[in-house]
C-alpha atoms as an extended CHARMM CRD file, in Angstrom:
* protein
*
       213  EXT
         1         1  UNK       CA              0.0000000000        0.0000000000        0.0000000000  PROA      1               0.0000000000
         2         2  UNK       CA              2.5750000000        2.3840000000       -1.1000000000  PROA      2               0.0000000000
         3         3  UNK       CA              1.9400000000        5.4530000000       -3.4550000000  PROA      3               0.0000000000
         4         4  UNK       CA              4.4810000000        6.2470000000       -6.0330000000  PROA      4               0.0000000000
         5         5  UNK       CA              6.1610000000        9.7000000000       -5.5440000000  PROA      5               0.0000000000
         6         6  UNK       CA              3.8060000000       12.6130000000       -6.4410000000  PROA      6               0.0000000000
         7         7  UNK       CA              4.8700000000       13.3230000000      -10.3100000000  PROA      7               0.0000000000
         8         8  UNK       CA              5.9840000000       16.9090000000      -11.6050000000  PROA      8               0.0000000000
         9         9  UNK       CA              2.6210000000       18.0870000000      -10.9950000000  PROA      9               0.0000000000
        10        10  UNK       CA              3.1010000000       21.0770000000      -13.6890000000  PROA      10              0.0000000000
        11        11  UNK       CA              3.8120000000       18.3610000000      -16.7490000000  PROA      11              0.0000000000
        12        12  UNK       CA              2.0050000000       16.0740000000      -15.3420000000  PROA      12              0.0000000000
        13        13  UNK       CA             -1.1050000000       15.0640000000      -18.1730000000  PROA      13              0.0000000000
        14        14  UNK       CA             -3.8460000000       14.6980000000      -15.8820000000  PROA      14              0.0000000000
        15        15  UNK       CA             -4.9010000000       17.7250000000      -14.0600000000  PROA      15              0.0000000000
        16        16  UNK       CA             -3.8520000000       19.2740000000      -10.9800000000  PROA      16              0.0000000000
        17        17  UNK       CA             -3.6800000000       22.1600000000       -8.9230000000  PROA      17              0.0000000000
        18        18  UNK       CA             -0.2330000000       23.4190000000      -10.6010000000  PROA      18              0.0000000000
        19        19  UNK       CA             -0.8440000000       22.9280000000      -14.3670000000  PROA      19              0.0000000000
        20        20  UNK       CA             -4.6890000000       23.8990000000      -14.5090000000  PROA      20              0.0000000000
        21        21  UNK       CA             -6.6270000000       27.1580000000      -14.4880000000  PROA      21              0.0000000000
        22        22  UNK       CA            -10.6920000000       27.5480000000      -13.8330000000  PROA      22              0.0000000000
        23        23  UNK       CA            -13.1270000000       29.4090000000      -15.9110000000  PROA      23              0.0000000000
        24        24  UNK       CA            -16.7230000000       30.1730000000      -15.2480000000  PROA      24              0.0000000000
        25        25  UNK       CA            -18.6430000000       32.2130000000      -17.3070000000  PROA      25              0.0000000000
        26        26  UNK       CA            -22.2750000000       33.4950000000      -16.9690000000  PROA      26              0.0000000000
        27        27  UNK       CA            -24.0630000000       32.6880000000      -13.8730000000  PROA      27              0.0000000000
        28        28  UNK       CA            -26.5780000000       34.7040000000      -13.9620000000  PROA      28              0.0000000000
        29        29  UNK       CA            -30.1670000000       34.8910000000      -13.0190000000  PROA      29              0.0000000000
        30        30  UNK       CA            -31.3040000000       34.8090000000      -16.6830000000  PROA      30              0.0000000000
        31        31  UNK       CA            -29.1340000000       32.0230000000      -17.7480000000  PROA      31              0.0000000000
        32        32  UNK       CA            -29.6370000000       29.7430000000      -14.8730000000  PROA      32              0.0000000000
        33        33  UNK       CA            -33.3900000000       30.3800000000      -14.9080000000  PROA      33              0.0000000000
        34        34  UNK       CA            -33.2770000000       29.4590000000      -18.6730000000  PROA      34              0.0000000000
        35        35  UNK       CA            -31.5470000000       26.2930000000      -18.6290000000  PROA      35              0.0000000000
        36        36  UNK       CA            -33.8460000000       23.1930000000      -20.0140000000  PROA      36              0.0000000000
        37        37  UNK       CA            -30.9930000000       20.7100000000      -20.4450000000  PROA      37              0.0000000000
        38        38  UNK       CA            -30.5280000000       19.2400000000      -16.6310000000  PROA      38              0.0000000000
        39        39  UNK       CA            -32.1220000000       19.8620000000      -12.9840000000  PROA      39              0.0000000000
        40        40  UNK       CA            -31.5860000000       23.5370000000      -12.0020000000  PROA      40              0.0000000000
        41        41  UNK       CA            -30.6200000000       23.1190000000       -8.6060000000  PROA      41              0.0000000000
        42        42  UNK       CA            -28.5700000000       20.1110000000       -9.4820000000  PROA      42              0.0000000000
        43        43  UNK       CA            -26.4990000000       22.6230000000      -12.0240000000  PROA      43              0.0000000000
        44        44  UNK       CA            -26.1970000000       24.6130000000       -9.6250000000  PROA      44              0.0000000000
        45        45  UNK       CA            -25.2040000000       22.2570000000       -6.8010000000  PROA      45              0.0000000000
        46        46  UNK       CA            -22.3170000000       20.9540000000       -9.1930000000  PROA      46              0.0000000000
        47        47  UNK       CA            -21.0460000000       24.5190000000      -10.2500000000  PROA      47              0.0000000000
        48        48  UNK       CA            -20.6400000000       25.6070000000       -6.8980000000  PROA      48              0.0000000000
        49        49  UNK       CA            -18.3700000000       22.8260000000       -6.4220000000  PROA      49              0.0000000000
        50        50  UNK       CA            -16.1410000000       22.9270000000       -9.2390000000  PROA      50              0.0000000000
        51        51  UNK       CA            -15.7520000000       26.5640000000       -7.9110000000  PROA      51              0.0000000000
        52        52  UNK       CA            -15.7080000000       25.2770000000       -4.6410000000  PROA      52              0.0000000000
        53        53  UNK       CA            -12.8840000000       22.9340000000       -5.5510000000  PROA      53              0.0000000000
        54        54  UNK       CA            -10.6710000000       25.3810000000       -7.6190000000  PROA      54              0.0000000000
        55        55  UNK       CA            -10.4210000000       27.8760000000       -3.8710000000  PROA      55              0.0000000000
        56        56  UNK       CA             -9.7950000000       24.3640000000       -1.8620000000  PROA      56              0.0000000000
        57        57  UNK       CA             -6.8890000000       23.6520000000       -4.5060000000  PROA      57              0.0000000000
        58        58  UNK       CA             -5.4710000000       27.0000000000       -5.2540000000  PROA      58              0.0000000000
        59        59  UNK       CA             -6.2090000000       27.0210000000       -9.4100000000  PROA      59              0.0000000000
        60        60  UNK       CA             -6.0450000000       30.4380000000      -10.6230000000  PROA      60              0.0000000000
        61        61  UNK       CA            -10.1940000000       31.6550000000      -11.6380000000  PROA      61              0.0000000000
        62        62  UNK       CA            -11.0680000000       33.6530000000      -14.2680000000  PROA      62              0.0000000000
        63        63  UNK       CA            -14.7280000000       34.5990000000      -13.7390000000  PROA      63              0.0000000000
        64        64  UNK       CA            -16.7120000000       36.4700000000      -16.4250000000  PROA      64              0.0000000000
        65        65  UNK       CA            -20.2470000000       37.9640000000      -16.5580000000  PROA      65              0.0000000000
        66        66  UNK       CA            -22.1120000000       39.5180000000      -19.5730000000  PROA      66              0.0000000000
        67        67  UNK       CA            -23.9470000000       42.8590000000      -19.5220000000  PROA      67              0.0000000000
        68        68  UNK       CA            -23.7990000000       43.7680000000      -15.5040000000  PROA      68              0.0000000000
        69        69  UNK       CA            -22.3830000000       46.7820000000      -16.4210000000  PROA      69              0.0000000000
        70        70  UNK       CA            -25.0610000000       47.4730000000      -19.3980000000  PROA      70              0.0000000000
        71        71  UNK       CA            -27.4690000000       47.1790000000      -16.8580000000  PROA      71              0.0000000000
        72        72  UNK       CA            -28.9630000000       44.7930000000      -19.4030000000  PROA      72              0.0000000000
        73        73  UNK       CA            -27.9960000000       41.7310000000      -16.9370000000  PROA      73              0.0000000000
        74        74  UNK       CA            -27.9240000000       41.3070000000      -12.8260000000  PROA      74              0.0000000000
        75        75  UNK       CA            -24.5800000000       39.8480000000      -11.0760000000  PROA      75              0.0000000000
        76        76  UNK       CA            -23.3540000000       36.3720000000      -11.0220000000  PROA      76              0.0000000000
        77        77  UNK       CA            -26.2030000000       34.1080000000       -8.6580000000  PROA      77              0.0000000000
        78        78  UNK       CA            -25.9160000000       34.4330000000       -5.1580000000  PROA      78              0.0000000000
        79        79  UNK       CA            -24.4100000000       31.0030000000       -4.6820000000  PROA      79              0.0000000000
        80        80  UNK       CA            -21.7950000000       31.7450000000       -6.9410000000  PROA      80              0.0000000000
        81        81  UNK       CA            -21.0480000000       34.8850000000       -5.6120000000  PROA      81              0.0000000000
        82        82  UNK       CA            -20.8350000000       33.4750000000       -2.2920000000  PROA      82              0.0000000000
        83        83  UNK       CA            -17.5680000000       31.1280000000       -3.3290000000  PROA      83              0.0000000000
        84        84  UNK       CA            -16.4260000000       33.7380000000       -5.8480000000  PROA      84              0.0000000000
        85        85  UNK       CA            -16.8430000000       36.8840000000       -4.2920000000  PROA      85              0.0000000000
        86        86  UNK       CA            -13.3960000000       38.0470000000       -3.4220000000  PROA      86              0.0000000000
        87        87  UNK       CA            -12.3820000000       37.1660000000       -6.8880000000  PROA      87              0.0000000000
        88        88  UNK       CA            -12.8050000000       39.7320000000       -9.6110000000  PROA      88              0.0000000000
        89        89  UNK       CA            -15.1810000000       39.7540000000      -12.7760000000  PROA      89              0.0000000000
        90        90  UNK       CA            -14.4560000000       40.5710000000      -15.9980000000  PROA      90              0.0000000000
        91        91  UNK       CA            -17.4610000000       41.8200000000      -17.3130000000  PROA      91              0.0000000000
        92        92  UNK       CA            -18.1650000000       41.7750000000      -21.3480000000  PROA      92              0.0000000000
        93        93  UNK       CA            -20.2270000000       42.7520000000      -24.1080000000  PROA      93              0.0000000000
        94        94  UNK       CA            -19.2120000000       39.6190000000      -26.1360000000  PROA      94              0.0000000000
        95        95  UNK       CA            -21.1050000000       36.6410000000      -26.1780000000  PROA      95              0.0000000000
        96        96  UNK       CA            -17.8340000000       34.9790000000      -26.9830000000  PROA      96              0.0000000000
        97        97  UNK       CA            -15.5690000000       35.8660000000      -23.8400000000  PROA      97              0.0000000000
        98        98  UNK       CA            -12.2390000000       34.7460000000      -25.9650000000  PROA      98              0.0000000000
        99        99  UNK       CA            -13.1270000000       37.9820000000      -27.8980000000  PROA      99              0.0000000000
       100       100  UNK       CA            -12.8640000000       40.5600000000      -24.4410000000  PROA      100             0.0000000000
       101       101  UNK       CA             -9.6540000000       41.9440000000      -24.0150000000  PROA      101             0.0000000000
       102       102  UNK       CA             -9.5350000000       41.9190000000      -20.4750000000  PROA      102             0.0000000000
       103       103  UNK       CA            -11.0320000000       38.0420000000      -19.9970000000  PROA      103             0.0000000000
       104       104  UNK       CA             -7.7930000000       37.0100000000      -22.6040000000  PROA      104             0.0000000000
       105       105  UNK       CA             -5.4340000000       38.6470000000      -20.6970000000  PROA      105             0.0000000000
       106       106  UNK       CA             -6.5870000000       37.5410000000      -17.5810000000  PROA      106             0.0000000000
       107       107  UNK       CA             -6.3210000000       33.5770000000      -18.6180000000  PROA      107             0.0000000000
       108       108  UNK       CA             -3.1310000000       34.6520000000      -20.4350000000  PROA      108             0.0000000000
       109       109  UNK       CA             -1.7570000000       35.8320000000      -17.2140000000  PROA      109             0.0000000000
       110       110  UNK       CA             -3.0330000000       32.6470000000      -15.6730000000  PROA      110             0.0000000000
       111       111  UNK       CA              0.0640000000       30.8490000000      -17.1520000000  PROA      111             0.0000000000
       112       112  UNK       CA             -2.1830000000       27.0450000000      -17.5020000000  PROA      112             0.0000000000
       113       113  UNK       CA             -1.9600000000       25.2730000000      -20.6350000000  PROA      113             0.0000000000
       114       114  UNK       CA             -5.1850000000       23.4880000000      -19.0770000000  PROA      114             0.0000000000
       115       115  UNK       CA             -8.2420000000       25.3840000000      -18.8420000000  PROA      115             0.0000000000
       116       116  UNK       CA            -11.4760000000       23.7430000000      -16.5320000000  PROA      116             0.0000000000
       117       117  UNK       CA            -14.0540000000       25.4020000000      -18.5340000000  PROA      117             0.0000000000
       118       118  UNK       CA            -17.3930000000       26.3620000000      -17.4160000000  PROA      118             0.0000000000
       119       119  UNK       CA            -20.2520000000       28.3280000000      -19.2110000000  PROA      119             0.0000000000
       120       120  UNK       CA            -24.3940000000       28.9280000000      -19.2760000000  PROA      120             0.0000000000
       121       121  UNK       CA            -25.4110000000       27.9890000000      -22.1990000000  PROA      121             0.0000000000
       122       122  UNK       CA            -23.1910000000       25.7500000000      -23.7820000000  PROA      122             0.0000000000
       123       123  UNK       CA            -24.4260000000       26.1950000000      -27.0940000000  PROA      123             0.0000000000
       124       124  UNK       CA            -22.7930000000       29.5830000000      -27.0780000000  PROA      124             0.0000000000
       125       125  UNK       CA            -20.4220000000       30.8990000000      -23.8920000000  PROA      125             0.0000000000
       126       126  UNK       CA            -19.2030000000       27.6020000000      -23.6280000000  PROA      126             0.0000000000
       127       127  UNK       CA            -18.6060000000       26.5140000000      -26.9820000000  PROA      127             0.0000000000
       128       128  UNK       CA            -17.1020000000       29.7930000000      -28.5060000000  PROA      128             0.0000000000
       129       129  UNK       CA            -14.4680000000       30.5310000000      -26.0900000000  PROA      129             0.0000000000
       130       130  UNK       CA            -13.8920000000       26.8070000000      -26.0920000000  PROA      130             0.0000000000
       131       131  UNK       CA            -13.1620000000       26.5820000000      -29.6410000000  PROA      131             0.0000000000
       132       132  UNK       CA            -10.8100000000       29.0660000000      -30.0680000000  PROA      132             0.0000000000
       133       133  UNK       CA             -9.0460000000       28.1990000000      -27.0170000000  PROA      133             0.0000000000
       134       134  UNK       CA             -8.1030000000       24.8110000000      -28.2640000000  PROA      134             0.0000000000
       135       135  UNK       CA             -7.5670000000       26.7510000000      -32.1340000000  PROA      135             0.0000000000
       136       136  UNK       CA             -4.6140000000       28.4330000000      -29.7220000000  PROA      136             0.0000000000
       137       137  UNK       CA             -3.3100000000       25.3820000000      -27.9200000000  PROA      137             0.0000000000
       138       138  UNK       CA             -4.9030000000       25.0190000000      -25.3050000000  PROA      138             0.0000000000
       139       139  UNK       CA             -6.2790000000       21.9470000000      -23.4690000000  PROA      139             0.0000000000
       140       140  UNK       CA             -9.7220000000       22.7030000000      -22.6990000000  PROA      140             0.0000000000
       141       141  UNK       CA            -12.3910000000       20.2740000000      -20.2180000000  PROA      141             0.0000000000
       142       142  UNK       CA            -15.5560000000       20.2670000000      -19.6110000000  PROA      142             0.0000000000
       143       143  UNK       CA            -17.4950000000       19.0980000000      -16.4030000000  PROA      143             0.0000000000
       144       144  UNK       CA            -20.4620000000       18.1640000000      -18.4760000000  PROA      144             0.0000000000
       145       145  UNK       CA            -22.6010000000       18.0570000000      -15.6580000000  PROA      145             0.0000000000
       146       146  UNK       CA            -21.8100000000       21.5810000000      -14.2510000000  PROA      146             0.0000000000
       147       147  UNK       CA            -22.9140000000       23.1360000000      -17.2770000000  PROA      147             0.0000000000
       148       148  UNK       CA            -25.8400000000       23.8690000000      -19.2710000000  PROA      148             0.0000000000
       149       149  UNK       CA            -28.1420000000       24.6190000000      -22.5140000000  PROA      149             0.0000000000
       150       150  UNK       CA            -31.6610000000       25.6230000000      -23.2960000000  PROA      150             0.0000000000
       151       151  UNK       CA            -32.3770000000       22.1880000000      -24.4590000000  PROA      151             0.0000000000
       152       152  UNK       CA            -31.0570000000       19.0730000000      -24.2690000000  PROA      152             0.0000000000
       153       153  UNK       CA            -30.3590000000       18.5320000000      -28.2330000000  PROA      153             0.0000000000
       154       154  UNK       CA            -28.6090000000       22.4120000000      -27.9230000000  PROA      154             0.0000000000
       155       155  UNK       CA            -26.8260000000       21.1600000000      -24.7760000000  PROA      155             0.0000000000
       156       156  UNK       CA            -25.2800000000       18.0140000000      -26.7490000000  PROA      156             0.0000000000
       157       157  UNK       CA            -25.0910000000       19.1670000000      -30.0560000000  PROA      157             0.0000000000
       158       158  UNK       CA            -22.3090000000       22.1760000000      -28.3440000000  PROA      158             0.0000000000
       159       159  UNK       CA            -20.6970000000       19.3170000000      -25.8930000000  PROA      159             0.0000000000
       160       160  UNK       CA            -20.0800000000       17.0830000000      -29.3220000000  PROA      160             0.0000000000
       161       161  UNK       CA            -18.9430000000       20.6920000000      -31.4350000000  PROA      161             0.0000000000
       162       162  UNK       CA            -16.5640000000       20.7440000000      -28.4810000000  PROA      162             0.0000000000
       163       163  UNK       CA            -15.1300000000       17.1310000000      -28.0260000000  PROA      163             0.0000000000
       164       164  UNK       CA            -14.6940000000       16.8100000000      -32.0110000000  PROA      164             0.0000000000
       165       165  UNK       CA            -12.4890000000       20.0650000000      -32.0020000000  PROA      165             0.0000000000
       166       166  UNK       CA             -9.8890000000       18.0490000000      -29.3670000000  PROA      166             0.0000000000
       167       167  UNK       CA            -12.1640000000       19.4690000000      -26.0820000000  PROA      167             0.0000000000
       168       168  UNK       CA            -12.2370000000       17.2350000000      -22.7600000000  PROA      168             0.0000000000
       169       169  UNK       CA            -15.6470000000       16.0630000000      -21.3100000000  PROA      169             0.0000000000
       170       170  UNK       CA            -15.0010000000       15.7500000000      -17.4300000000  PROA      170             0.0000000000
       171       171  UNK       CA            -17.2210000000       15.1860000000      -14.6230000000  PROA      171             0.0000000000
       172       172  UNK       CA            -17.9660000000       17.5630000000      -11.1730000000  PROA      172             0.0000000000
       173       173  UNK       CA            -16.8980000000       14.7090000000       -9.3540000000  PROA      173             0.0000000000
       174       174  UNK       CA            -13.9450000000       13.6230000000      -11.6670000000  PROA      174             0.0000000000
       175       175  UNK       CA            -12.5910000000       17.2920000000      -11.2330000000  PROA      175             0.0000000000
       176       176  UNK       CA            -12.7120000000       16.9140000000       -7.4690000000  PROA      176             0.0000000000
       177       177  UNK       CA            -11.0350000000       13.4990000000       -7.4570000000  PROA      177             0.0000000000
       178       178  UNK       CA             -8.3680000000       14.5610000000      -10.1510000000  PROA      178             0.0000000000
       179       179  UNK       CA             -7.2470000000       17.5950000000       -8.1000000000  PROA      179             0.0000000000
       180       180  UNK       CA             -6.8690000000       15.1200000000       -5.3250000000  PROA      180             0.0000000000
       181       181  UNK       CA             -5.6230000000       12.2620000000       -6.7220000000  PROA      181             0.0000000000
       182       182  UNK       CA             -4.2640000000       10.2700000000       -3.3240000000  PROA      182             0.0000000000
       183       183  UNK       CA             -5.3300000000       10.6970000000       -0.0480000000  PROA      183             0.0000000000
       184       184  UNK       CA             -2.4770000000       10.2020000000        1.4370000000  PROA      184             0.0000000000
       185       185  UNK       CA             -1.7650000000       14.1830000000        0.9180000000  PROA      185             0.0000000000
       186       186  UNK       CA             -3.4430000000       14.8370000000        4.1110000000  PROA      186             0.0000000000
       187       187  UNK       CA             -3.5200000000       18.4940000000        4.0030000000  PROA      187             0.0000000000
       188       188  UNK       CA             -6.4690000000       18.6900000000        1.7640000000  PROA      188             0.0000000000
       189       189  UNK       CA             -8.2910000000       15.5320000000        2.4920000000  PROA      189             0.0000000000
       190       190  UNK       CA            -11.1680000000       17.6030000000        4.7440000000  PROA      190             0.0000000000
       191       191  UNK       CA            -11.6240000000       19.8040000000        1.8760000000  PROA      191             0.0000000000
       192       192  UNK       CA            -12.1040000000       16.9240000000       -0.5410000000  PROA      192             0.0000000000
       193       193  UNK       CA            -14.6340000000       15.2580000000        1.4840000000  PROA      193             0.0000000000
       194       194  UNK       CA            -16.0090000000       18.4860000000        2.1830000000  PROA      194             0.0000000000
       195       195  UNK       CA            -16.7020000000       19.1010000000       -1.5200000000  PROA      195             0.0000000000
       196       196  UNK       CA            -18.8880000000       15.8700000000       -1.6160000000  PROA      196             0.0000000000
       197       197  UNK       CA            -20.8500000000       16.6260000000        1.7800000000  PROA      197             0.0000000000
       198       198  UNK       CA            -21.4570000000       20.4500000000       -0.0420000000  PROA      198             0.0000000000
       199       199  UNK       CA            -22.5180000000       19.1060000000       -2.8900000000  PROA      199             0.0000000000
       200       200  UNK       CA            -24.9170000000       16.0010000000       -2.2220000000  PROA      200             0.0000000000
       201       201  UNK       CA            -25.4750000000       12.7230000000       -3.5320000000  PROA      201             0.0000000000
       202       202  UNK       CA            -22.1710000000       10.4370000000       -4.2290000000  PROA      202             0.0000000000
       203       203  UNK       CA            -20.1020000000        9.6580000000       -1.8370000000  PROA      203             0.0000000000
       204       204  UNK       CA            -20.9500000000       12.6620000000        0.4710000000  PROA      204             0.0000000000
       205       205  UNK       CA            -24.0980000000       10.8010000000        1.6390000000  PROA      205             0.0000000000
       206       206  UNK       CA            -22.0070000000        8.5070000000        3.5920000000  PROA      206             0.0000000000
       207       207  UNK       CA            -19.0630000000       11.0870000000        4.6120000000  PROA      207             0.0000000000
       208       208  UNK       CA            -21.8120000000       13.3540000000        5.7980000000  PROA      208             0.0000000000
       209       209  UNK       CA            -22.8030000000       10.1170000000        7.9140000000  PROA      209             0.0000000000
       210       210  UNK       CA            -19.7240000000        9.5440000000        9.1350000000  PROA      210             0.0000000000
       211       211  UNK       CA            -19.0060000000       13.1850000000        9.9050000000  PROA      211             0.0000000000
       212       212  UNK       CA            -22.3930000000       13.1670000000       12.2750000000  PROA      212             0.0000000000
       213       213  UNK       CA            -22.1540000000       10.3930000000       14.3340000000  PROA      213             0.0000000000
């Protein structure tokens, strides 16, 4: 019962918290009250822990909203703001957020080859920026289940657009187990059983259990 040594965690190909950056973009009242693809509260329950997970593992975040500034949209949704708030926005006018200045410079500045990617709806704020982020080199994933579309067939059709152009499809919980990886490193074990008990269902019906009694 002996792990291997950790590997360079910066070239190492799966992800972790030294080689990976995490985008969200577009949590907003209007786009979480229009998604049709998935349960709304499960969306939401799985986007608030991938952002959960990127604070608990230190991955740089890039978070974008469209319009607040317009006054043609409201800020992110209170449970993202909640996880995100010291953070700061980059708000746009582009429905593509590869095409704002300040959002490219941000992820530029990020220095990660790997970008977590997360967008409402991903027929558009997902797919664009997704696109031409692997068209530059990047290595883009998706936590499929932390994102959304207004319709199932829109939903797919984008996640499919994606994975054909070279994209990742990911799960919430892969993320969380990825960033982990062993748990013998102890110093973020709590945190990684926290982000189950937070975010219901899996295994976090038994840690929560556990944690109880």
């Amino acid at each position: 019962m002996s792990s291997e040594p950790v590997r360079d965690p910066k070239s190492d190909h799966l992800l972790t918290p030294q080689n990976a950056a995490f985008i969200i973009i577009d949590y907003q009242p209007v786009q979480v009250n229009s998604i049709a693809s998935m349960d709304r509260q499960l969306l939401l329950n799985n986007i608030v822990g991938c952002s959960k997970a990127a604070v608990a593992y230190g991955l740089p975040v890039i978070h974008s909203t469209v319009n607040v500034k317009t006054g043609l949209n409201m800020p992110p949704v209170p449970h993202i703001r909640k996880v995100l708030g010291d953070y700061p926005t980059y708000d746009r006018t582009s429905i593509n957020s590869w095409e704002d200045v300040e959002f490219r410079k941000a992820v530029e500045e990020a220095g990660r080859r790997k970008l977590v990617m997360t967008a409402l709806w991903t027929e558009a704020c997902l797919t664009f920026p997704a696109l031409d982020a692997l068209a530059e080199g990047y290595e883009v994933y998706v936590p499929v289940d932390a994102v959304g579309g207004t319709s199932v067939a829109a939903h797919e059709a984008a996640l499919r657009r994606i994975e054909q152009a070279g994209g990742k499809l990911i799960s919430t919980v892969q993320l969380f187990c990825e960033l982990q990886r062993d748990w013998s490193r102890a110093e973020t074990v709590p945190a990684f059983m926290n982000l189950f008990i937070e975010t219901g269902g899996t295994a976090g019906i038994q840690f929560s259990y556990d944690k109880a009694e």
